[in-house]
PDB file of C-alpha atoms in Angstrom:
ATOM      1  CA  MET Y   1     -22.960  -5.215 -12.082  1.00  0.00           C
ATOM      2  CA  TRP Y   2     -20.379  -7.470 -10.167  1.00  0.00           C
ATOM      3  CA  PHE Y   3     -21.640 -10.615  -9.190  1.00  0.00           C
ATOM      4  CA  ASP Y   4     -20.425 -14.042  -7.654  1.00  0.00           C
ATOM      5  CA  PRO Y   5     -22.614 -16.780  -9.430  1.00  0.00           C
ATOM      6  CA  ALA Y   6     -22.750 -18.647  -5.926  1.00  0.00           C
ATOM      7  CA  CYS Y   7     -24.531 -15.645  -4.574  1.00  0.00           C
ATOM      8  CA  PRO Y   8     -28.321 -15.851  -4.344  1.00  0.00           C
ATOM      9  CA  TRP Y   9     -28.837 -12.103  -3.586  1.00  0.00           C
ATOM     10  CA  ALA Y  10     -26.504 -11.361  -6.678  1.00  0.00           C
ATOM     11  CA  TRP Y  11     -28.646 -13.727  -8.859  1.00  0.00           C
ATOM     12  CA  MET Y  12     -31.951 -11.793  -7.693  1.00  0.00           C
ATOM     13  CA  THR Y  13     -30.554  -8.255  -8.670  1.00  0.00           C
ATOM     14  CA  SER Y  14     -29.529  -9.710 -11.921  1.00  0.00           C
ATOM     15  CA  ARG Y  15     -32.990 -10.754 -12.872  1.00  0.00           C
ATOM     16  CA  TRP Y  16     -34.091  -7.279 -11.877  1.00  0.00           C
ATOM     17  CA  LEU Y  17     -31.380  -5.660 -13.996  1.00  0.00           C
ATOM     18  CA  GLY Y  18     -32.581  -7.920 -17.382  1.00  0.00           C
ATOM     19  CA  ASP Y  19     -36.037  -6.016 -16.306  1.00  0.00           C
ATOM     20  CA  VAL Y  20     -34.584  -2.799 -16.569  1.00  0.00           C
ATOM     21  CA  GLU Y  21     -32.981  -3.067 -19.450  1.00  0.00           C
ATOM     22  CA  ALA Y  22     -36.433  -3.999 -21.377  1.00  0.00           C
ATOM     23  CA  VAL Y  23     -37.848  -0.860 -19.789  1.00  0.00           C
ATOM     24  CA  ARG Y  24     -35.519   1.814 -19.294  1.00  0.00           C
ATOM     25  CA  PRO Y  25     -32.328   2.923 -22.090  1.00  0.00           C
ATOM     26  CA  VAL Y  26     -29.858   1.036 -19.787  1.00  0.00           C
ATOM     27  CA  ARG Y  27     -27.360  -1.441 -21.032  1.00  0.00           C
ATOM     28  CA  VAL Y  28     -25.732  -3.508 -18.179  1.00  0.00           C
ATOM     29  CA  ARG Y  29     -22.213  -4.553 -18.236  1.00  0.00           C
ATOM     30  CA  TRP Y  30     -21.292  -7.498 -16.088  1.00  0.00           C
ATOM     31  CA  HIS Y  31     -18.271  -8.195 -14.162  1.00  0.00           C
ATOM     32  CA  VAL Y  32     -17.028 -10.896 -11.695  1.00  0.00           C
ATOM     33  CA  MET Y  33     -16.306 -10.386  -8.342  1.00  0.00           C
ATOM     34  CA  SER Y  34     -15.572 -13.335  -5.802  1.00  0.00           C
ATOM     35  CA  LEU Y  35     -17.198 -13.802  -2.450  1.00  0.00           C
ATOM     36  CA  ALA Y  36     -14.339 -16.468  -1.359  1.00  0.00           C
ATOM     37  CA  VAL Y  37     -11.605 -13.529  -2.268  1.00  0.00           C
ATOM     38  CA  LEU Y  38     -13.780 -11.245  -0.014  1.00  0.00           C
ATOM     39  CA  ASN Y  39     -13.991 -13.775   2.726  1.00  0.00           C
ATOM     40  CA  GLU Y  40     -10.086 -14.658   2.357  1.00  0.00           C
ATOM     41  CA  GLY Y  41      -8.617 -14.685   5.903  1.00  0.00           C
ATOM     42  CA  ARG Y  42     -11.978 -14.360   7.813  1.00  0.00           C
ATOM     43  CA  GLU Y  43     -13.374 -16.449  10.719  1.00  0.00           C
ATOM     44  CA  LEU Y  44     -16.216 -18.669   8.875  1.00  0.00           C
ATOM     45  CA  SER Y  45     -18.637 -20.951   9.712  1.00  0.00           C
ATOM     46  CA  PRO Y  46     -17.714 -24.338   8.499  1.00  0.00           C
ATOM     47  CA  ARG Y  47     -20.914 -24.198   6.436  1.00  0.00           C
ATOM     48  CA  TYR Y  48     -20.078 -20.813   4.800  1.00  0.00           C
ATOM     49  CA  ALA Y  49     -16.317 -21.744   4.728  1.00  0.00           C
ATOM     50  CA  ASP Y  50     -17.735 -24.997   2.069  1.00  0.00           C
ATOM     51  CA  LEU Y  51     -19.383 -22.752   0.342  1.00  0.00           C
ATOM     52  CA  MET Y  52     -16.543 -20.283  -0.180  1.00  0.00           C
ATOM     53  CA  ALA Y  53     -14.556 -23.271  -0.879  1.00  0.00           C
ATOM     54  CA  ARG Y  54     -16.674 -24.317  -3.524  1.00  0.00           C
ATOM     55  CA  ALA Y  55     -17.419 -20.567  -5.087  1.00  0.00           C
ATOM     56  CA  TRP Y  56     -13.876 -20.387  -6.207  1.00  0.00           C
ATOM     57  CA  GLY Y  57     -14.845 -22.782  -9.588  1.00  0.00           C
ATOM     58  CA  PRO Y  58     -17.899 -20.553 -11.316  1.00  0.00           C
ATOM     59  CA  VAL Y  59     -16.063 -17.541 -10.748  1.00  0.00           C
ATOM     60  CA  ARG Y  60     -12.736 -18.813 -11.887  1.00  0.00           C
ATOM     61  CA  VAL Y  61     -14.932 -20.641 -15.002  1.00  0.00           C
ATOM     62  CA  VAL Y  62     -16.477 -17.311 -16.060  1.00  0.00           C
ATOM     63  CA  THR Y  63     -12.996 -15.397 -15.694  1.00  0.00           C
ATOM     64  CA  ALA Y  64     -11.493 -17.809 -18.244  1.00  0.00           C
ATOM     65  CA  ALA Y  65     -14.424 -18.102 -20.427  1.00  0.00           C
ATOM     66  CA  ARG Y  66     -14.251 -14.136 -20.499  1.00  0.00           C
ATOM     67  CA  ALA Y  67     -10.615 -14.294 -21.369  1.00  0.00           C
ATOM     68  CA  ALA Y  68     -11.173 -16.856 -24.234  1.00  0.00           C
ATOM     69  CA  HIS Y  69     -13.897 -15.446 -25.979  1.00  0.00           C
ATOM     70  CA  GLY Y  70     -14.734 -11.969 -24.563  1.00  0.00           C
ATOM     71  CA  ASP Y  71     -17.135 -10.108 -22.554  1.00  0.00           C
ATOM     72  CA  ALA Y  72     -20.460 -11.205 -24.850  1.00  0.00           C
ATOM     73  CA  VAL Y  73     -19.812 -14.943 -23.293  1.00  0.00           C
ATOM     74  CA  VAL Y  74     -20.375 -13.724 -19.501  1.00  0.00           C
ATOM     75  CA  LYS Y  75     -24.070 -12.996 -19.157  1.00  0.00           C
ATOM     76  CA  PRO Y  76     -25.492 -16.222 -21.173  1.00  0.00           C
ATOM     77  CA  LEU Y  77     -22.764 -18.323 -19.102  1.00  0.00           C
ATOM     78  CA  TYR Y  78     -23.725 -16.716 -15.626  1.00  0.00           C
ATOM     79  CA  ASP Y  79     -27.340 -17.136 -16.579  1.00  0.00           C
ATOM     80  CA  ALA Y  80     -26.987 -20.844 -17.347  1.00  0.00           C
ATOM     81  CA  MET Y  81     -25.019 -21.484 -14.357  1.00  0.00           C
ATOM     82  CA  GLY Y  82     -27.294 -19.290 -12.117  1.00  0.00           C
ATOM     83  CA  THR Y  83     -30.168 -21.483 -13.217  1.00  0.00           C
ATOM     84  CA  ARG Y  84     -28.740 -24.252 -11.980  1.00  0.00           C
ATOM     85  CA  ILE Y  85     -27.404 -23.132  -8.697  1.00  0.00           C
ATOM     86  CA  HIS Y  86     -30.061 -20.797  -7.430  1.00  0.00           C
ATOM     87  CA  PRO Y  87     -33.733 -21.886  -8.879  1.00  0.00           C
ATOM     88  CA  GLY Y  88     -32.394 -25.513  -9.826  1.00  0.00           C
ATOM     89  CA  GLY Y  89     -30.645 -25.913  -5.977  1.00  0.00           C
ATOM     90  CA  ARG Y  90     -27.859 -27.444  -7.543  1.00  0.00           C
ATOM     91  CA  GLN Y  91     -24.723 -27.322  -5.157  1.00  0.00           C
ATOM     92  CA  ASP Y  92     -21.926 -29.622  -7.431  1.00  0.00           C
ATOM     93  CA  PHE Y  93     -20.231 -26.380  -9.111  1.00  0.00           C
ATOM     94  CA  ALA Y  94     -17.815 -27.863 -10.929  1.00  0.00           C
ATOM     95  CA  GLN Y  95     -20.605 -30.254 -12.399  1.00  0.00           C
ATOM     96  CA  VAL Y  96     -22.929 -27.236 -13.242  1.00  0.00           C
ATOM     97  CA  CYS Y  97     -19.812 -25.244 -14.754  1.00  0.00           C
ATOM     98  CA  VAL Y  98     -19.888 -27.991 -17.014  1.00  0.00           C
ATOM     99  CA  GLU Y  99     -23.239 -27.921 -18.353  1.00  0.00           C
ATOM    100  CA  ALA Y 100     -23.177 -24.431 -18.394  1.00  0.00           C
ATOM    101  CA  LEU Y 101     -20.486 -24.002 -20.626  1.00  0.00           C
ATOM    102  CA  ASP Y 102     -22.037 -27.026 -22.903  1.00  0.00           C
ATOM    103  CA  GLU Y 103     -25.277 -25.130 -22.934  1.00  0.00           C
ATOM    104  CA  VAL Y 104     -23.788 -21.808 -24.310  1.00  0.00           C
ATOM    105  CA  GLY Y 105     -21.677 -23.408 -26.653  1.00  0.00           C
ATOM    106  CA  LEU Y 106     -18.490 -22.538 -25.050  1.00  0.00           C
ATOM    107  CA  PRO Y 107     -15.694 -25.544 -24.939  1.00  0.00           C
ATOM    108  CA  THR Y 108     -16.279 -27.783 -21.655  1.00  0.00           C
ATOM    109  CA  ASP Y 109     -12.637 -27.708 -21.068  1.00  0.00           C
ATOM    110  CA  LEU Y 110     -12.974 -24.357 -19.754  1.00  0.00           C
ATOM    111  CA  ALA Y 111     -14.268 -26.313 -16.932  1.00  0.00           C
ATOM    112  CA  ALA Y 112     -10.649 -27.106 -15.747  1.00  0.00           C
ATOM    113  CA  ALA Y 113     -10.473 -23.461 -14.862  1.00  0.00           C
ATOM    114  CA  VAL Y 114     -12.503 -24.804 -11.445  1.00  0.00           C
ATOM    115  CA  ASP Y 115      -9.101 -26.087 -10.098  1.00  0.00           C
ATOM    116  CA  THR Y 116      -6.299 -24.024 -11.236  1.00  0.00           C
ATOM    117  CA  ASP Y 117      -5.799 -20.296 -10.373  1.00  0.00           C
ATOM    118  CA  GLU Y 118      -4.399 -19.440 -13.746  1.00  0.00           C
ATOM    119  CA  HIS Y 119      -7.381 -16.892 -14.300  1.00  0.00           C
ATOM    120  CA  ASP Y 120      -7.231 -15.414 -10.471  1.00  0.00           C
ATOM    121  CA  GLU Y 121      -4.911 -12.353 -11.216  1.00  0.00           C
ATOM    122  CA  ALA Y 122      -7.806 -11.109 -13.597  1.00  0.00           C
ATOM    123  CA  LEU Y 123     -10.821 -12.317 -11.341  1.00  0.00           C
ATOM    124  CA  ARG Y 124      -9.104 -10.558  -8.354  1.00  0.00           C
ATOM    125  CA  ALA Y 125      -8.923  -7.598 -10.335  1.00  0.00           C
ATOM    126  CA  SER Y 126     -11.882  -7.246 -11.186  1.00  0.00           C
ATOM    127  CA  HIS Y 127     -12.957  -7.980  -7.938  1.00  0.00           C
ATOM    128  CA  ALA Y 128     -10.864  -4.985  -6.429  1.00  0.00           C
ATOM    129  CA  GLU Y 129     -12.780  -2.628  -9.080  1.00  0.00           C
ATOM    130  CA  ALA Y 130     -15.985  -3.508  -7.225  1.00  0.00           C
ATOM    131  CA  ILE Y 131     -14.329  -2.941  -3.781  1.00  0.00           C
ATOM    132  CA  ALA Y 132     -13.207   0.366  -4.820  1.00  0.00           C
ATOM    133  CA  LEU Y 133     -16.611   1.495  -5.698  1.00  0.00           C
ATOM    134  CA  VAL Y 134     -18.384   0.345  -2.472  1.00  0.00           C
ATOM    135  CA  GLY Y 135     -15.360  -0.322  -0.097  1.00  0.00           C
ATOM    136  CA  GLU Y 136     -14.816  -3.750   2.377  1.00  0.00           C
ATOM    137  CA  ASP Y 137     -17.900  -4.306   4.474  1.00  0.00           C
ATOM    138  CA  VAL Y 138     -19.875  -5.499   1.760  1.00  0.00           C
ATOM    139  CA  GLY Y 139     -20.428  -8.272  -0.725  1.00  0.00           C
ATOM    140  CA  THR Y 140     -21.873  -9.080  -3.783  1.00  0.00           C
ATOM    141  CA  PRO Y 141     -24.199  -7.785  -5.944  1.00  0.00           C
ATOM    142  CA  VAL Y 142     -22.625  -4.291  -6.737  1.00  0.00           C
ATOM    143  CA  VAL Y 143     -24.118  -2.368  -9.187  1.00  0.00           C
ATOM    144  CA  ALA Y 144     -22.567   0.984 -10.213  1.00  0.00           C
ATOM    145  CA  ILE Y 145     -24.272   4.031 -12.103  1.00  0.00           C
ATOM    146  CA  ASP Y 146     -22.158   6.708 -13.838  1.00  0.00           C
ATOM    147  CA  GLY Y 147     -19.061   5.522 -11.552  1.00  0.00           C
ATOM    148  CA  VAL Y 148     -21.151   5.877  -8.393  1.00  0.00           C
ATOM    149  CA  GLY Y 149     -21.427   1.626  -6.797  1.00  0.00           C
ATOM    150  CA  TYR Y 150     -23.452   0.276  -4.171  1.00  0.00           C
ATOM    151  CA  PHE Y 151     -23.989  -3.208  -3.000  1.00  0.00           C
ATOM    152  CA  GLY Y 152     -27.247  -4.291  -3.897  1.00  0.00           C
ATOM    153  CA  PRO Y 153     -29.980  -3.786  -4.066  1.00  0.00           C
ATOM    154  CA  VAL Y 154     -30.851  -7.085  -2.198  1.00  0.00           C
ATOM    155  CA  VAL Y 155     -34.364  -7.851  -3.805  1.00  0.00           C
ATOM    156  CA  THR Y 156     -36.707 -10.343  -3.327  1.00  0.00           C
ATOM    157  CA  PRO Y 157     -38.633 -11.369  -5.436  1.00  0.00           C
ATOM    158  CA  ALA Y 158     -36.891  -9.523  -8.215  1.00  0.00           C
ATOM    159  CA  PRO Y 159     -39.279  -6.587  -9.259  1.00  0.00           C
ATOM    160  CA  ARG Y 160     -40.259  -7.050 -12.875  1.00  0.00           C
ATOM    161  CA  GLY Y 161     -41.751  -4.891 -15.359  1.00  0.00           C
ATOM    162  CA  GLU Y 162     -42.190  -1.230 -14.772  1.00  0.00           C
ATOM    163  CA  ALA Y 163     -41.731  -1.973 -11.062  1.00  0.00           C
ATOM    164  CA  ALA Y 164     -37.908  -2.808 -12.093  1.00  0.00           C
ATOM    165  CA  GLY Y 165     -37.764   0.227 -14.081  1.00  0.00           C
ATOM    166  CA  ARG Y 166     -39.205   2.412 -10.911  1.00  0.00           C
ATOM    167  CA  LEU Y 167     -36.378   0.823  -8.752  1.00  0.00           C
ATOM    168  CA  TRP Y 168     -33.968   1.832 -11.038  1.00  0.00           C
ATOM    169  CA  ASP Y 169     -34.953   5.246 -11.267  1.00  0.00           C
ATOM    170  CA  GLY Y 170     -34.877   5.560  -7.308  1.00  0.00           C
ATOM    171  CA  LEU Y 171     -31.024   4.109  -7.584  1.00  0.00           C
ATOM    172  CA  ALA Y 172     -30.309   6.402 -10.193  1.00  0.00           C
ATOM    173  CA  LEU Y 173     -31.575   9.291  -8.398  1.00  0.00           C
ATOM    174  CA  MET Y 174     -29.542   8.314  -5.310  1.00  0.00           C
ATOM    175  CA  THR Y 175     -26.699   7.664  -7.200  1.00  0.00           C
ATOM    176  CA  SER Y 176     -27.375  11.423  -8.334  1.00  0.00           C
ATOM    177  CA  VAL Y 177     -26.785  12.720  -4.472  1.00  0.00           C
ATOM    178  CA  PRO Y 178     -23.041  13.370  -3.496  1.00  0.00           C
ATOM    179  CA  GLY Y 179     -22.591  11.918   0.253  1.00  0.00           C
ATOM    180  CA  PHE Y 180     -25.460   9.413   0.052  1.00  0.00           C
ATOM    181  CA  TYR Y 181     -23.859   6.295   1.241  1.00  0.00           C
ATOM    182  CA  GLU Y 182     -26.070   3.781   2.614  1.00  0.00           C
ATOM    183  CA  LEU Y 183     -30.022   2.737   3.126  1.00  0.00           C
ATOM    184  CA  LYS Y 184     -30.639  -0.611   4.664  1.00  0.00           C
ATOM    185  CA  ARG Y 185     -32.971  -2.731   6.714  1.00  0.00           C
ATOM    186  CA  THR Y 186     -32.708  -6.370   8.423  1.00  0.00           C
ATOM    187  CA  ARG Y 187     -34.243  -8.793   5.639  1.00  0.00           C
ATOM    188  CA  THR Y 188     -36.985 -11.099   6.710  1.00  0.00           C
ATOM    189  CA  ASP Y 189     -37.263 -13.537   3.567  1.00  0.00           C
ATOM    190  CA  GLY Y 190     -34.346 -15.361   1.815  1.00  0.00           C
ATOM    191  CA  PRO Y 191     -34.248 -15.260  -2.281  1.00  0.00           C
ATOM    192  CA  ILE Y 192     -37.796 -16.187  -3.754  1.00  0.00           C
ATOM    193  CA  PHE Y 193     -36.825 -17.375  -6.974  1.00  0.00           C
ATOM    194  CA  ASP Y 194     -39.760 -17.347  -9.751  1.00  0.00           C
TER     195      ASP Y 194
END
């Protein structure tokens, strides 16, 4: 799964995938992508432009933490950030990064990555992997099964238990169909954090 810590829909998908791992023989690998990178050069509303400016911080910190401490820190760090940002409603992403690093036992000096492009090459490379799977007309989350990627699923609330497993089974089945590209309907609810 490719995620941006600032994206509530990626957060919902990550909660679903946690339950999938509990009920199916699936191991999720966690990767970053960036809504800020995706939206570079696009005309954005002032509110969304502000979010994109702040969104650089968490994804840079996750990338810096991965570079310094390996893949195993990505999911716990994402969980710590996402809990504060999404159900917690926190908007000060720089402070969220410091607190999340501390929570998972990583050096809080990694939070300096919020304000530097030192790890942007690795961030952009990870982002490019997701885009190569799904194309430019999507966002985060991106989920790939056996090299076939999709934007989404976008779900609210996140399915739990066996319902999570059944949704996985359906996505895995769609992934196995060559030429299957899209299934969509208009969202009528925002993310429901539980």
